[in-house]
PDB file of C-alpha atoms in Angstrom:
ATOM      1  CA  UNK A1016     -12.543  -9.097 -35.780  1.00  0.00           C
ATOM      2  CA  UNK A1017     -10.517  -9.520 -32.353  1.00  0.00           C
ATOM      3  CA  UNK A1018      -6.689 -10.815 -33.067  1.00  0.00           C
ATOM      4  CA  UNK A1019      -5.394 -12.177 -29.966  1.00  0.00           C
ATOM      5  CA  UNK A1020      -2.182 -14.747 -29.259  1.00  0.00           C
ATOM      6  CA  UNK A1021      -3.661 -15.116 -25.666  1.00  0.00           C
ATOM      7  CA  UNK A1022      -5.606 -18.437 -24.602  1.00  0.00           C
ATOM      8  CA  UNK A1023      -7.069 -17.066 -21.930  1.00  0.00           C
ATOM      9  CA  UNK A1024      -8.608 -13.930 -20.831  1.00  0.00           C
ATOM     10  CA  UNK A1025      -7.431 -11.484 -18.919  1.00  0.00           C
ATOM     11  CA  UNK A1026      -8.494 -10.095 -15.272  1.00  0.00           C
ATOM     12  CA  UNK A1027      -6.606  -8.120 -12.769  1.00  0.00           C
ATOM     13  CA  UNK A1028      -3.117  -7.298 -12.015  1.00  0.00           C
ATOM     14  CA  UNK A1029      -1.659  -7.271 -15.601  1.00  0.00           C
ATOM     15  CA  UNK A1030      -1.252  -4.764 -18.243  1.00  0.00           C
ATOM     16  CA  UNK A1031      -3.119  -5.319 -21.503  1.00  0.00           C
ATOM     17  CA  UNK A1032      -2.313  -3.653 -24.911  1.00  0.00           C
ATOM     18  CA  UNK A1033      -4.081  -3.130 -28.152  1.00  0.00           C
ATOM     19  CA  UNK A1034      -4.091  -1.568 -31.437  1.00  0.00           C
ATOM     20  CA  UNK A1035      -6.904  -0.287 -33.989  1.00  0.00           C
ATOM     21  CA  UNK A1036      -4.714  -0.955 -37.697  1.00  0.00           C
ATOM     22  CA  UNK A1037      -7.814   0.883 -39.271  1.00  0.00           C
ATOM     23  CA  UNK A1038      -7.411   3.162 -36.988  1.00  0.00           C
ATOM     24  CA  UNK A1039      -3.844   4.504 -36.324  1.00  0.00           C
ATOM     25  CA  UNK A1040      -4.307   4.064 -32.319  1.00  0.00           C
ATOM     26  CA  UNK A1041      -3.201   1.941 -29.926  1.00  0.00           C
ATOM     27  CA  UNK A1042      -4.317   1.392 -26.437  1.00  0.00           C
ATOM     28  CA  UNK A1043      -3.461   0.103 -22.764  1.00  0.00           C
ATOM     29  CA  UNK A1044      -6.194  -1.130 -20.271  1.00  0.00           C
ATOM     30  CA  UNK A1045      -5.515  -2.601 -17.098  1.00  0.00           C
ATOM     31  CA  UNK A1046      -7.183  -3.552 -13.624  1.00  0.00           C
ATOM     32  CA  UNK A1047      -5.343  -3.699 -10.296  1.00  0.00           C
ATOM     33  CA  UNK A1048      -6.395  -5.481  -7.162  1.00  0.00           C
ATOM     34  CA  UNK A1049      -3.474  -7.575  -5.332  1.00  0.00           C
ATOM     35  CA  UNK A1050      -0.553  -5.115  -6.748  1.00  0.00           C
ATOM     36  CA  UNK A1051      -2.588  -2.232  -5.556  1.00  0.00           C
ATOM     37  CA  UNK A1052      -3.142  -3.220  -2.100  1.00  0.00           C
ATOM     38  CA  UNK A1053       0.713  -4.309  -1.651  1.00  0.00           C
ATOM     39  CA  UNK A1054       1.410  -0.886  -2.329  1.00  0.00           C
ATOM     40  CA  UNK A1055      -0.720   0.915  -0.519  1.00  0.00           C
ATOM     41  CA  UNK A1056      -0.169  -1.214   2.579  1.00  0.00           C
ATOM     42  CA  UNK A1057       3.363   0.015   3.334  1.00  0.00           C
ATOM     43  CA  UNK A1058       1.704   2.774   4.660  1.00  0.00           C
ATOM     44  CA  UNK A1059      -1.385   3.761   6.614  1.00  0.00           C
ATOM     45  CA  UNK A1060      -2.861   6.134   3.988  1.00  0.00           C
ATOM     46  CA  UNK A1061      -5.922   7.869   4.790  1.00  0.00           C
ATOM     47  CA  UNK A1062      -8.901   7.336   2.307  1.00  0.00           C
ATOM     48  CA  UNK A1063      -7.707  10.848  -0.039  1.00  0.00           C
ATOM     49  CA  UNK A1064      -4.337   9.041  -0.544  1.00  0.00           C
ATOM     50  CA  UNK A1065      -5.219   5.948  -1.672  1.00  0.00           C
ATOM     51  CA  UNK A1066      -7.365   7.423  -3.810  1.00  0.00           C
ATOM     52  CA  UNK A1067      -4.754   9.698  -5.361  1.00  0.00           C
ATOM     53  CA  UNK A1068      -1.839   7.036  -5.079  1.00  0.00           C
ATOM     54  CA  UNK A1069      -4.468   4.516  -6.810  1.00  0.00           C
ATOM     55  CA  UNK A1070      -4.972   6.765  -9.618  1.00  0.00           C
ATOM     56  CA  UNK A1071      -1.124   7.463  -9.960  1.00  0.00           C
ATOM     57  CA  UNK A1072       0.260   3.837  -9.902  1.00  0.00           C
ATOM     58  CA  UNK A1073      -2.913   3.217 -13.276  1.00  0.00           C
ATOM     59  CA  UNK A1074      -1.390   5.601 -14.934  1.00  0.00           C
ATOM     60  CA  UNK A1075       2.482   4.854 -13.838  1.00  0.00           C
ATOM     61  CA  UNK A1076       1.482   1.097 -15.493  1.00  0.00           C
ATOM     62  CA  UNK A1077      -0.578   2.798 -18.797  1.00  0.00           C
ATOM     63  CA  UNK A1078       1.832   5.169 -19.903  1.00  0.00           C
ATOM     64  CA  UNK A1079       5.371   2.814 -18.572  1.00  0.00           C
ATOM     65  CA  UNK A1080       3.727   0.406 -20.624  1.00  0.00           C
ATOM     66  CA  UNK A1081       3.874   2.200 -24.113  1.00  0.00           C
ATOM     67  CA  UNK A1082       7.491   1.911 -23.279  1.00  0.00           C
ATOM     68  CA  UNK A1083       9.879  -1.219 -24.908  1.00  0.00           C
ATOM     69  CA  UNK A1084      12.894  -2.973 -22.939  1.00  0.00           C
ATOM     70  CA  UNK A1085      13.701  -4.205 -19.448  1.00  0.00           C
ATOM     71  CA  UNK A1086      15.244  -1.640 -18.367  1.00  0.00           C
ATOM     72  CA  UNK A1087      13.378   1.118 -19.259  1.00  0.00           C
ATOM     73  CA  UNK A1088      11.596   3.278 -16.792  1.00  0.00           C
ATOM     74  CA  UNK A1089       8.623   5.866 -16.620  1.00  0.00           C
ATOM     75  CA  UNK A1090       8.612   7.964 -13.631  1.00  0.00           C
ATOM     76  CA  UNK A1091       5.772  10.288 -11.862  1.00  0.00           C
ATOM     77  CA  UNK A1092       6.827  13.043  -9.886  1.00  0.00           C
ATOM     78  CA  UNK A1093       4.228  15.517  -8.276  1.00  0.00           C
ATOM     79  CA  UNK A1094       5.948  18.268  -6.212  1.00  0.00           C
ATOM     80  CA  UNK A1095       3.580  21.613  -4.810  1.00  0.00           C
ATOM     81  CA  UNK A1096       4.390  24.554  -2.877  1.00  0.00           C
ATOM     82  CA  UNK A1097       2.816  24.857   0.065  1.00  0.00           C
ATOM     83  CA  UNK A1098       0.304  22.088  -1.055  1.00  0.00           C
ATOM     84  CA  UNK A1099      -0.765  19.259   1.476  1.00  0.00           C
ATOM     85  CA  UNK A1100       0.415  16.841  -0.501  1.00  0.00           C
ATOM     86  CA  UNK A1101       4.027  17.836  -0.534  1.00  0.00           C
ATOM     87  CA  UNK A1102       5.708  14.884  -2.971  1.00  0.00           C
ATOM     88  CA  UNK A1103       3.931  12.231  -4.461  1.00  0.00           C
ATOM     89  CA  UNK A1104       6.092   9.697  -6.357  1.00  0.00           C
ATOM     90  CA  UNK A1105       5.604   6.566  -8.170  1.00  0.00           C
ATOM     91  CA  UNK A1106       7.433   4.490 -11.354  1.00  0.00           C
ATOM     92  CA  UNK A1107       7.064   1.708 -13.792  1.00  0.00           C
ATOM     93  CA  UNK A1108       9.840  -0.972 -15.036  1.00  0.00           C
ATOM     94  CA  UNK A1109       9.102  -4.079 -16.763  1.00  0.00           C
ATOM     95  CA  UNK A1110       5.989  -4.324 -14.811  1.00  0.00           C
ATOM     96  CA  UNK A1111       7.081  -3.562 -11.456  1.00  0.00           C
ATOM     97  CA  UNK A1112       5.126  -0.435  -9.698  1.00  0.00           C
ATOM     98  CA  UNK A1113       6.128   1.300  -6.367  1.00  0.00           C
ATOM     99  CA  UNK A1114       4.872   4.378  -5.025  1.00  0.00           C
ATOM    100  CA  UNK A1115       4.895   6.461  -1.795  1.00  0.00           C
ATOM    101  CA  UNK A1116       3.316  10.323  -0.832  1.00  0.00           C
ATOM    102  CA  UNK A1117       4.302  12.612   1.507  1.00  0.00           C
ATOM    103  CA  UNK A1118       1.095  14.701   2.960  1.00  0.00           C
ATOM    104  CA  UNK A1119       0.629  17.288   5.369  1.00  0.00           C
ATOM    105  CA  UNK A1120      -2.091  14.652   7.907  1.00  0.00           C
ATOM    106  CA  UNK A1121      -3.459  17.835   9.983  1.00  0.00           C
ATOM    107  CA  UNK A1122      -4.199  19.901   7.161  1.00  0.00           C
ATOM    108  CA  UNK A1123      -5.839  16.567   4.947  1.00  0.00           C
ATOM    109  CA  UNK A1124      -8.055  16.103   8.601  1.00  0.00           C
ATOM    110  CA  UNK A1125      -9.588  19.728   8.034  1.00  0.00           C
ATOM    111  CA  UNK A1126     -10.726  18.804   4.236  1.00  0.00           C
ATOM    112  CA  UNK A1127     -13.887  17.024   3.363  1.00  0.00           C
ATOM    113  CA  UNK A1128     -13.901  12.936   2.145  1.00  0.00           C
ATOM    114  CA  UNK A1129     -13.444  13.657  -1.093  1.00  0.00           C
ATOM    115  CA  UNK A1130     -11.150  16.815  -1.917  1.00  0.00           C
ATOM    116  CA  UNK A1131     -10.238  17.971  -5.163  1.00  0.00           C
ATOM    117  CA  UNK A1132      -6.993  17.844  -7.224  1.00  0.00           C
ATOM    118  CA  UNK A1133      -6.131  21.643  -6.558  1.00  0.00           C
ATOM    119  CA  UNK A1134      -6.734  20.806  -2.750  1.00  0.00           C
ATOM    120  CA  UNK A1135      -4.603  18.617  -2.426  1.00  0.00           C
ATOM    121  CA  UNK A1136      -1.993  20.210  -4.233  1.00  0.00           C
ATOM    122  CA  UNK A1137      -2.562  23.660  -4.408  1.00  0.00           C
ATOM    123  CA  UNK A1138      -0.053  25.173  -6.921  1.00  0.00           C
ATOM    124  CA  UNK A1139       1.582  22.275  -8.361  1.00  0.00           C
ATOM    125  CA  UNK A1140       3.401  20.182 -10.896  1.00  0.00           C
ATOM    126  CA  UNK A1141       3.275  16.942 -12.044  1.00  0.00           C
ATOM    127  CA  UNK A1142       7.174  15.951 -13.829  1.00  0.00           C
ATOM    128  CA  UNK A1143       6.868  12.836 -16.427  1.00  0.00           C
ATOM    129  CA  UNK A1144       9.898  10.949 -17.200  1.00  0.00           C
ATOM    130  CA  UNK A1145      10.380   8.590 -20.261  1.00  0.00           C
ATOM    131  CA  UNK A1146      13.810   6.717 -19.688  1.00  0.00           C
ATOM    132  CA  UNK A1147      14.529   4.503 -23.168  1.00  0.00           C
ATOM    133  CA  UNK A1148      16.601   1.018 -22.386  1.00  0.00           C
ATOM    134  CA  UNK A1149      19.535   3.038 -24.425  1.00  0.00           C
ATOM    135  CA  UNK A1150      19.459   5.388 -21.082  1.00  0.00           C
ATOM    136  CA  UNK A1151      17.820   8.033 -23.193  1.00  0.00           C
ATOM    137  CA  UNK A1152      15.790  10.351 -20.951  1.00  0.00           C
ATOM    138  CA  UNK A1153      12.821  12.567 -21.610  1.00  0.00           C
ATOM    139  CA  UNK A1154      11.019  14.448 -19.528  1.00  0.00           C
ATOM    140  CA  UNK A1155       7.477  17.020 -19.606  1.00  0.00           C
ATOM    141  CA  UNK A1156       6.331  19.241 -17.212  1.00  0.00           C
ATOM    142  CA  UNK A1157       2.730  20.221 -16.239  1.00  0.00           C
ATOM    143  CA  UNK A1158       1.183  22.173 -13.933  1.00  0.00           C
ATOM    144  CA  UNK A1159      -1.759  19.870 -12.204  1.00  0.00           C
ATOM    145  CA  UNK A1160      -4.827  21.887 -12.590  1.00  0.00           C
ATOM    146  CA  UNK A1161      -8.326  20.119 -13.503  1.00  0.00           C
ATOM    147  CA  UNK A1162      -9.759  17.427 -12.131  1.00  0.00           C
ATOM    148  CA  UNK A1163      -7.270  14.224 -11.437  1.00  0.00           C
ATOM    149  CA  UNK A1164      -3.915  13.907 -12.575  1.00  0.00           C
ATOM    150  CA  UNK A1165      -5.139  11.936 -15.858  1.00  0.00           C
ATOM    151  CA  UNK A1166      -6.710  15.053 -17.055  1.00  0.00           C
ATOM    152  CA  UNK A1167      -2.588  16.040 -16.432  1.00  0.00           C
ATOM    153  CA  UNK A1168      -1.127  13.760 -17.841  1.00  0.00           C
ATOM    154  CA  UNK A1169      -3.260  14.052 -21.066  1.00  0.00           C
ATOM    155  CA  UNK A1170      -1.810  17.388 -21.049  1.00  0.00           C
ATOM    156  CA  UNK A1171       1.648  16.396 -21.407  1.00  0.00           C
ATOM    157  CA  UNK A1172       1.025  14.130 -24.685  1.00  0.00           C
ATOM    158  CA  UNK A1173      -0.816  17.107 -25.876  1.00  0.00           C
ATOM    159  CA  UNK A1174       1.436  19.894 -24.545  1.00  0.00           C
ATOM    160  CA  UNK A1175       4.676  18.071 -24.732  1.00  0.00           C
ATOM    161  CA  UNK A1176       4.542  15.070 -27.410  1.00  0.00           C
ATOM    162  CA  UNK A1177       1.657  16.152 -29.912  1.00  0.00           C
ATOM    163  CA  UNK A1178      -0.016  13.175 -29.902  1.00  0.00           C
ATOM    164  CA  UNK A1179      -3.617  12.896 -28.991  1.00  0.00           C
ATOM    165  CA  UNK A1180      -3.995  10.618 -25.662  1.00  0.00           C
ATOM    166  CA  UNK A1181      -7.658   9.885 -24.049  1.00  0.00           C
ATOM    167  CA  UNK A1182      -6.902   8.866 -20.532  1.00  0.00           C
ATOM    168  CA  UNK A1183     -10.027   6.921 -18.140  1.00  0.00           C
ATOM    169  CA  UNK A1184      -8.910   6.145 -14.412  1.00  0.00           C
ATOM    170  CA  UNK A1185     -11.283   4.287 -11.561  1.00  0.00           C
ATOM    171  CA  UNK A1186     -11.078   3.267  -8.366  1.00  0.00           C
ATOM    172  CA  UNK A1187     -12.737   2.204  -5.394  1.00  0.00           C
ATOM    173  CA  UNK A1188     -12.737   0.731  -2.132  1.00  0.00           C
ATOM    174  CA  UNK A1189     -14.995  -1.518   0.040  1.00  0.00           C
ATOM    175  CA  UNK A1190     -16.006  -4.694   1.750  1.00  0.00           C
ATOM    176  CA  UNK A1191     -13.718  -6.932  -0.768  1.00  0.00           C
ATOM    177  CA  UNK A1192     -10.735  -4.737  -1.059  1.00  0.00           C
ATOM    178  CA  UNK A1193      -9.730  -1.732  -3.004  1.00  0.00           C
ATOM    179  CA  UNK A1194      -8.919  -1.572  -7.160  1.00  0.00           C
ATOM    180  CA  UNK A1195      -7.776   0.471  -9.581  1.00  0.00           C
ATOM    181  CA  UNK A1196      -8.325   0.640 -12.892  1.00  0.00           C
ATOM    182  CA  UNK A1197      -7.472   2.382 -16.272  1.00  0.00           C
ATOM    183  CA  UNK A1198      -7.298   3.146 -20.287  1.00  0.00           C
ATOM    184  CA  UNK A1199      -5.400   5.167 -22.046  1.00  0.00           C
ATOM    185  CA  UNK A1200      -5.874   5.083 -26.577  1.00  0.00           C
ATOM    186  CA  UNK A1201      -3.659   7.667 -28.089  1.00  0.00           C
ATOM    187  CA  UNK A1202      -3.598   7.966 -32.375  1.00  0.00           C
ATOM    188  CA  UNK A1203      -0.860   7.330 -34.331  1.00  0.00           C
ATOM    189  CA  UNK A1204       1.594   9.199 -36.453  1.00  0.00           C
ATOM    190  CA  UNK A1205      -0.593   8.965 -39.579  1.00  0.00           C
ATOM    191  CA  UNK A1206       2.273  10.278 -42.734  1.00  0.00           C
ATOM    192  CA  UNK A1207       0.737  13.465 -43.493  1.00  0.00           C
ATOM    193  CA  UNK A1208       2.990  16.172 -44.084  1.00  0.00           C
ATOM    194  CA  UNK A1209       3.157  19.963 -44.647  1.00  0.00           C
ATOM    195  CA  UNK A1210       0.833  20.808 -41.227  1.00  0.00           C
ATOM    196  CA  UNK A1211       1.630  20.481 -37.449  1.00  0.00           C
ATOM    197  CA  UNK A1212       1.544  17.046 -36.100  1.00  0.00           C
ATOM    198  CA  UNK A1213      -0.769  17.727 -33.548  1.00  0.00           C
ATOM    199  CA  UNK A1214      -3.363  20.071 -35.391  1.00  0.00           C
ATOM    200  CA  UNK A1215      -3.235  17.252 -38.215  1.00  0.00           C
ATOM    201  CA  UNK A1216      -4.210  14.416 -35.969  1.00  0.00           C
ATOM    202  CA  UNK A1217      -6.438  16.232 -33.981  1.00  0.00           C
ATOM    203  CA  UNK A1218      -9.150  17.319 -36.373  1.00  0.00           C
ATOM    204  CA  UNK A1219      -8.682  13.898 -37.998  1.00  0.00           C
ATOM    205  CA  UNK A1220     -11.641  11.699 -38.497  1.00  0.00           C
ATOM    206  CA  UNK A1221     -10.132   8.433 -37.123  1.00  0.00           C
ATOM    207  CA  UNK A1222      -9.313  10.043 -33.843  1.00  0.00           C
ATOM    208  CA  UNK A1223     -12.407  11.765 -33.631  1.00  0.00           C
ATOM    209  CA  UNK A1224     -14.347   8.392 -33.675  1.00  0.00           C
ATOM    210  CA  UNK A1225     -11.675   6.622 -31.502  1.00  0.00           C
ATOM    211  CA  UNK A1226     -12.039   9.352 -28.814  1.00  0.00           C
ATOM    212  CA  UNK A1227     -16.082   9.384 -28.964  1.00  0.00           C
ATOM    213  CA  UNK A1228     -15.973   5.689 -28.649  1.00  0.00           C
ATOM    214  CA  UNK A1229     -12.978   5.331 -26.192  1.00  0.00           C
ATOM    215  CA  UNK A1230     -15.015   8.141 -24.312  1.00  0.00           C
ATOM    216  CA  UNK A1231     -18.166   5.866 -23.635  1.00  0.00           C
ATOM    217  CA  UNK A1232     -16.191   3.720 -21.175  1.00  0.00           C
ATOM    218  CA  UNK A1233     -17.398   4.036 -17.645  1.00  0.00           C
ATOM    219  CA  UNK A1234     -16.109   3.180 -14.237  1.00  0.00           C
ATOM    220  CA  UNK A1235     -18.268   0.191 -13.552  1.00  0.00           C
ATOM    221  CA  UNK A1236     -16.841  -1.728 -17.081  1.00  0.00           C
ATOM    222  CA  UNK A1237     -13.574  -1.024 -15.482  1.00  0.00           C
ATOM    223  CA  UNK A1238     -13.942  -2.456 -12.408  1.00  0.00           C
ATOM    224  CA  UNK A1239     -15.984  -4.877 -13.052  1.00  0.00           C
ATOM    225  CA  UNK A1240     -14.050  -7.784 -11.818  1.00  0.00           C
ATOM    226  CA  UNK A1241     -16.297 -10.466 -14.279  1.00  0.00           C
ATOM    227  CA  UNK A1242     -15.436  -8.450 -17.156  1.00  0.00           C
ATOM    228  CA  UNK A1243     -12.254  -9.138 -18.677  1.00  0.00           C
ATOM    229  CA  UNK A1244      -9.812  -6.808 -20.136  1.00  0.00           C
ATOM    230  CA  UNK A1245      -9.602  -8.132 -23.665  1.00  0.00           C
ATOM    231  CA  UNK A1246     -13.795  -7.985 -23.338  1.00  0.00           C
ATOM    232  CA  UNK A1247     -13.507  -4.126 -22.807  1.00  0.00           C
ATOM    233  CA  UNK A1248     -11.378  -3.383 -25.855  1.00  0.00           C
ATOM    234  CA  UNK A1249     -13.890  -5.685 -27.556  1.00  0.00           C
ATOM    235  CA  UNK A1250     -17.453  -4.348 -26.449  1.00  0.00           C
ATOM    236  CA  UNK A1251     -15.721  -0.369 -27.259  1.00  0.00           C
ATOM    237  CA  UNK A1252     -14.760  -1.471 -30.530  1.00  0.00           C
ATOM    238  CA  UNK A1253     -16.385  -4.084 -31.839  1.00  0.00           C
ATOM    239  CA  UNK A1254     -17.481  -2.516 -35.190  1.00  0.00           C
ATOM    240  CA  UNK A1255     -13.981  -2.025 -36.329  1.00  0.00           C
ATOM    241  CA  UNK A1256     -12.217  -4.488 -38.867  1.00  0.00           C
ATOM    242  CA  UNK A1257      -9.956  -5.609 -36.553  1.00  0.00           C
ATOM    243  CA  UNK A1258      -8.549  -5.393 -32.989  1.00  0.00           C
ATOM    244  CA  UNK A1259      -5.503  -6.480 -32.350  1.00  0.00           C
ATOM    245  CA  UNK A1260      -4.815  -7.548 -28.752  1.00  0.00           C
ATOM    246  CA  UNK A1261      -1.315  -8.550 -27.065  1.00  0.00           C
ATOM    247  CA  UNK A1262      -0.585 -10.380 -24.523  1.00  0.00           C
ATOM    248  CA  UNK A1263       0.236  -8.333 -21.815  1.00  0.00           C
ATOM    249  CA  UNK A1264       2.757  -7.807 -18.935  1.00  0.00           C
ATOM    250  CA  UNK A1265       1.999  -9.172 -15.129  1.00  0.00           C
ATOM    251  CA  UNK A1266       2.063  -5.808 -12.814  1.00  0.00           C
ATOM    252  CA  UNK A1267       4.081  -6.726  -9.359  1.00  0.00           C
ATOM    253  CA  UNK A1268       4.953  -4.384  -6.736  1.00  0.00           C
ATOM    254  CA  UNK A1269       8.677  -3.396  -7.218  1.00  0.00           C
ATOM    255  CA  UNK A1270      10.355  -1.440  -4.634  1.00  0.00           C
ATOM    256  CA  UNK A1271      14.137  -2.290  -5.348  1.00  0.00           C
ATOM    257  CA  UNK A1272      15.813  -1.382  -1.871  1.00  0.00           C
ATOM    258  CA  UNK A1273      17.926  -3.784  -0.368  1.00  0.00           C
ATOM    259  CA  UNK A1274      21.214  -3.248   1.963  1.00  0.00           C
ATOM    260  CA  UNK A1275      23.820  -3.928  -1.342  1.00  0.00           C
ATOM    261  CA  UNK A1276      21.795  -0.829  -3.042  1.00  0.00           C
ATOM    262  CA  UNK A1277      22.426   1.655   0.075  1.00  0.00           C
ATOM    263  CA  UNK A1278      25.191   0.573   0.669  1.00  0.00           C
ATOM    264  CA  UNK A1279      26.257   1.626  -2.956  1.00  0.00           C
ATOM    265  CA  UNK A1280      25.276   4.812  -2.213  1.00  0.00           C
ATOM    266  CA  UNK A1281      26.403   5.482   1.478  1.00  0.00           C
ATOM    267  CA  UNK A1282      30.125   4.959   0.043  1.00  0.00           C
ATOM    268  CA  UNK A1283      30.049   7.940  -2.090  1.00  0.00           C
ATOM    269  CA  UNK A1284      29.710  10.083   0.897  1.00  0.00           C
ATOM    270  CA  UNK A1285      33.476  11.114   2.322  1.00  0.00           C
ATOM    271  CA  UNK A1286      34.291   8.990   5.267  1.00  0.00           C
ATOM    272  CA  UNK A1287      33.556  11.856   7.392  1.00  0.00           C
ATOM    273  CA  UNK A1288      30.068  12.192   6.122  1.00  0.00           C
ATOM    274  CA  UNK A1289      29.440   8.681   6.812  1.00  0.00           C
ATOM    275  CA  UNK A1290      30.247   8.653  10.560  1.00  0.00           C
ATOM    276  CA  UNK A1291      28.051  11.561  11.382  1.00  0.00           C
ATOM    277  CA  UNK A1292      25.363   9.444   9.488  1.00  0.00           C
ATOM    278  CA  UNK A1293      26.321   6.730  12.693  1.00  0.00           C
ATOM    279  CA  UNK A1294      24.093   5.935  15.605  1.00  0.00           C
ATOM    280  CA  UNK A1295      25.220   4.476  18.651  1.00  0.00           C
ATOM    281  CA  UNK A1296      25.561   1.271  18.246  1.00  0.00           C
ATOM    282  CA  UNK A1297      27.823   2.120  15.041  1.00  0.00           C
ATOM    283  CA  UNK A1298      25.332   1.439  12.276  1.00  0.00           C
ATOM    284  CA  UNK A1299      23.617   3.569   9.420  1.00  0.00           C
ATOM    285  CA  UNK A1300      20.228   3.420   9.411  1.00  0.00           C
ATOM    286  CA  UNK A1301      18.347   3.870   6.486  1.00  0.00           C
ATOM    287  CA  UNK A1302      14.865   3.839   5.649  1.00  0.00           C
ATOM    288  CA  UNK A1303      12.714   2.963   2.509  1.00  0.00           C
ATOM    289  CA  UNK A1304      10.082   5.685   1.990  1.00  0.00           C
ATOM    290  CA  UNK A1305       8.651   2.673  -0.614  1.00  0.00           C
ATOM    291  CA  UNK A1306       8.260   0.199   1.384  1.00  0.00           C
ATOM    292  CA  UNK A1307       8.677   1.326   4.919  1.00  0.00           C
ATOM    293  CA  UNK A1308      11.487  -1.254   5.009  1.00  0.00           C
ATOM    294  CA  UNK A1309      14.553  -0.293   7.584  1.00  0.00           C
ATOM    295  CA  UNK A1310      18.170  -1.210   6.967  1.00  0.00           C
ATOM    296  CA  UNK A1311      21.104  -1.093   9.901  1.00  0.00           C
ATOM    297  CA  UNK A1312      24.120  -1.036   7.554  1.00  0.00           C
ATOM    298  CA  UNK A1313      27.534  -2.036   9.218  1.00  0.00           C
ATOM    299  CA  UNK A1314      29.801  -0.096   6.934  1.00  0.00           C
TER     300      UNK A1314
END
């Protein structure tokens, strides 16, 4: 039985939740076309990069969306040493995405179309940030080895929160645009006692038939742009008593700069600071790695 609030179905370019009660799992699913290419249009990203950023801004809206509150605020942080990607960042609040990499362009030129996870990055990291509305932070760290960074960040709910996650990311790019696209299902805190949380759950029946199932999805189904989101959730589990589905949260690109935020932060520098920051014509300028926005602030 599907349990939805929602009148009509959803597409592209918002965030969809749902739960399995008979289950103990919950799930995110969501499709990105418009949000995606405002993004990725702030800068002229080679094919490798929009590929990797695409993948990182699905999962920056699957896992920010487990989170509750306004204010709170997931944040992706891949650093490497000596990799050619040398910082790849991108966060989630209330909906809003940004993201932005810095890549080594002469070294990316010498790889093939499609290069791997480890070269790209080499030895690497990927840093996960949880920040609560209360202003609680936590964070996990994992090294990025595998495949994609899904495969990563499945590691840190294994590694870091014990709870079993099942991550799917596509993408693609063509004649009608590029999109993105994404599930995560992770199983529930179930009551048992007396055994490790994680060794409990994982040998647990219920997640072993959510993850087989969850498993079956494949790329096409979730970037299919006729199929809606509410209709994956529904063809994957369709045998179960009930799937509950709520309405979900509309993605938006969301690079905060603006001159009032910099110039926050420019006046913490001394005075003398600030005036070697000065170019000629007595301005600081100040760029936005985000959005490749420039500020001249008269301060």
């Amino acid at each position: 039985m599907m349990d939805t609030t929602q009148t009509a179905e959803t597409f592209s370019d918002t965030l969809l939740g749902f739960t399995l009660p008979g289950r103990n799992a919950r799930g995110r699913v969501v499709r990105m076309e418009d949000v995606l290419e405002q993004v990725l249009s702030a800068h002229d990203y080679p094919a490798p990069i929009t590929h990797l950023l695409g993948e990182a801004l699905v999962l920056g809206a699957l896992m920010g969306g487990l989170l509750k509150g306004e204010t709170a605020q997931l944040t992706l942080q891949a650093q490497t040493q000596g990799g050619i990607v040398k910082l790849l960042v991108c966060d989630y609040r209330d909906g809003a995405l940004r993201g932005y990499v810095d890549f080594d362009g002469e070294r990316l030129a010498t790889l093939g179309a499609n290069p791997g996870l480890a070269a790209l990055f080499g030895e690497g990291y990927l840093a996960i940030t949880f920040e609560t509305e209360s202003l609680q932070r936590y964070q996990g760290i994992v090294p990025l080895e595998g495949d994609s960074l899904a495969q990563a960040c499945e590691s840190y709910f294994s590694q870091s929160e014990q709870i079993p996650t099942l991550i799917r990311v596509a993408s693609r790019a063509g004649a009608g645009g590029r999109m993105a696209a994404g599930m995560l299902i992770q199983h529930l805190p179930d009551g048992e006692e007396g055994r490790e949380r994680l060794h409990v759950r994982l040998d647990h029946p219920d997640w072993e038939h959510v993850a087989v199932i969850a498993g079956t999805i494949s790329h096409d189904e979730l970037l299919d742009p006729a199929l809606s989101l509410e209709a994956i959730a529904w063809r994957l589990f369709h045998e179960e008593e009930e799937v509950r589905v709520q309405p979900g949260t509309v993605l938006s690109r969301g690079c905060r700069c603006s001159a009032a935020h910099y110039e926050t932060i420019i006046a913490r520098f001394p005075p003398d600071e600030q005036e070697e920051m000065r170019g000629p014509d007595g301005t600081i300028s100040v760029d936005c790695a985000f959005c490749s926005r420039s500020f001249a602030l008269a301060i």
